[in-house]
Short mmCIF file of C-alpha atoms in Angstrom, two decimals:
data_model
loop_
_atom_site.label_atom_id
_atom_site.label_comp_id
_atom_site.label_asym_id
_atom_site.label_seq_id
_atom_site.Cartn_x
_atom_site.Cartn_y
_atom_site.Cartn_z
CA UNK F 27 148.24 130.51 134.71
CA UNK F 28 145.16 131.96 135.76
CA UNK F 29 146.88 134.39 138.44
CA UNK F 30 148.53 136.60 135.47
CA UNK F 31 146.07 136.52 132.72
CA UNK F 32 145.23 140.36 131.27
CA UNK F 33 143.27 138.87 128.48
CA UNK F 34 139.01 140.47 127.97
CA UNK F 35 138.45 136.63 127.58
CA UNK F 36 139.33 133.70 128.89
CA UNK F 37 139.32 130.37 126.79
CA UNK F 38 138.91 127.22 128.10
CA UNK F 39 139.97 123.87 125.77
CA UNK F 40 139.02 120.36 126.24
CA UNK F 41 137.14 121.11 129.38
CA UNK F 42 137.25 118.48 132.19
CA UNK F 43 134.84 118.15 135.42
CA UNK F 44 138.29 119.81 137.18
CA UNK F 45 137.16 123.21 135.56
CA UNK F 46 134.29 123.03 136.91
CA UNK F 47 133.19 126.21 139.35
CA UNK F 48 133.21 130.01 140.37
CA UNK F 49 135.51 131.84 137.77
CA UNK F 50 135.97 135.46 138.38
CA UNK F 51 137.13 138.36 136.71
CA UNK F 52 138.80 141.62 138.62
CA UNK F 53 138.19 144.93 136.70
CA UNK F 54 141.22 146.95 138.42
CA UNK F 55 142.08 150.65 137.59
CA UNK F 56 145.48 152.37 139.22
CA UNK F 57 145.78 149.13 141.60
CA UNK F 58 142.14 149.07 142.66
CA UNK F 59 139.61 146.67 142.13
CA UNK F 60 136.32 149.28 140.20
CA UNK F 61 134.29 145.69 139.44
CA UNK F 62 134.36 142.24 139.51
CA UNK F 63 132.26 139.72 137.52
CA UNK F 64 131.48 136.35 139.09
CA UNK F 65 130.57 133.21 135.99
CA UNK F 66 129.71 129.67 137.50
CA UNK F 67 131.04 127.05 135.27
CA UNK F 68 129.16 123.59 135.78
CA UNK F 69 130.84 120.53 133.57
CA UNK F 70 128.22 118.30 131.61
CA UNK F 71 129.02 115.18 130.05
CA UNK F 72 126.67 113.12 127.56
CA UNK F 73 124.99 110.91 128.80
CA UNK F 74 125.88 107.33 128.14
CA UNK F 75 123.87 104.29 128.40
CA UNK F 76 124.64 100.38 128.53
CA UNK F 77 122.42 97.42 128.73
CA UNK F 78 122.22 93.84 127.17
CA UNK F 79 119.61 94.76 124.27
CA UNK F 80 118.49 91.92 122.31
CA UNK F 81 115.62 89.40 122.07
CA UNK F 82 114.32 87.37 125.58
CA UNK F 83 112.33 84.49 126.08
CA UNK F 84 109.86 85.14 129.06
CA UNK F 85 107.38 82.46 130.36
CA UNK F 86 104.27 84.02 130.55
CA UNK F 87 102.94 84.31 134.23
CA UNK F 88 107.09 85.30 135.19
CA UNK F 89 108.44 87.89 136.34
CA UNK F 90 110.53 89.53 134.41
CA UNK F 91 113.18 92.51 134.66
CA UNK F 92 114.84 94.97 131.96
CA UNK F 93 118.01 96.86 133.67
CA UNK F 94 120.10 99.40 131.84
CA UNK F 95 122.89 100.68 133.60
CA UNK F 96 123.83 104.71 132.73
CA UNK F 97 126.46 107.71 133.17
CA UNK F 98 126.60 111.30 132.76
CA UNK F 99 126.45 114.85 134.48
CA UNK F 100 124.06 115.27 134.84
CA UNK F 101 122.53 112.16 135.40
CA UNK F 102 119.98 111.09 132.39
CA UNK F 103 116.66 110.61 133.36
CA UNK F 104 114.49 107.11 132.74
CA UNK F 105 111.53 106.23 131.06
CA UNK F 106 110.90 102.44 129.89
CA UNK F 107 108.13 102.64 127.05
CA UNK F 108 106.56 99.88 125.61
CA UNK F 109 105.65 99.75 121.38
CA UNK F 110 106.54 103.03 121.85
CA UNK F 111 104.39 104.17 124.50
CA UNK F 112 105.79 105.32 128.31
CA UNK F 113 104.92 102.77 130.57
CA UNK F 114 103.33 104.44 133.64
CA UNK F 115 105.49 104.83 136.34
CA UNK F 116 108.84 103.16 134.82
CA UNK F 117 111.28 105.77 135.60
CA UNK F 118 113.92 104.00 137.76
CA UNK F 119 117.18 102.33 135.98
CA UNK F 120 115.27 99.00 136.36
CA UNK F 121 111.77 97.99 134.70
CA UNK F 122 110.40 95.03 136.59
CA UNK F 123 107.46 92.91 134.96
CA UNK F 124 105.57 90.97 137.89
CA UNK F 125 104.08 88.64 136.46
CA UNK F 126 104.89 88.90 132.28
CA UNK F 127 101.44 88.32 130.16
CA UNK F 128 100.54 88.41 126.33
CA UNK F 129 99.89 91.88 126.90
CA UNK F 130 103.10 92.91 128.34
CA UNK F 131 104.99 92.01 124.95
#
């Protein structure tokens, strides 16, 4: 319990987005409160990613879309590159193709 800790440190253990927020700590001498020391605790968690990797087929002249579908605090960021270069502009959760050429693979 919080309420009745008289520990210099507090220790949190397996941390969950429930700890997350304003934790404070009372300096008190003879009853009265000489300082207190505000810490803002904010909760991360990795982010994770799933999508249906593999190999397609596309038609050239199609239109063609990549989705990936993603979790974590906070949220990860996009960018779709193509042979390893960032395609322009592809920064959504969804990388749509409009019409898919011989350059586009």
């Amino acid at each position: 319990d919080l309420a009745d800790s008289t520990d210099s440190f507090l220790k949190l253990t397996y941390v969950e987005e429930d700890d997350e927020g304003m934790y404070s700590c009372l300096l008190k001498s003879d009853g009265l409160v000489v300082r207190k020391e505000n810490v803002e605790i904010k909760v991360s968690q990795p982010p994770s990613v799933n999508n249906n990797a593999g190999y397609y087929r596309v038609i050239e002249g199609n239109k063609f879309m990549l989705s990936v579908s993603s979790s974590g605090m906070p949220p990860p960021e996009f960018q779709w590159r193509l042979n390893g270069v960032d395609v322009e502009g592809a920064t959504k959760r969804n990388y749509v193709v409009e019409k898919m050429g011989m350059w586009d693979a």
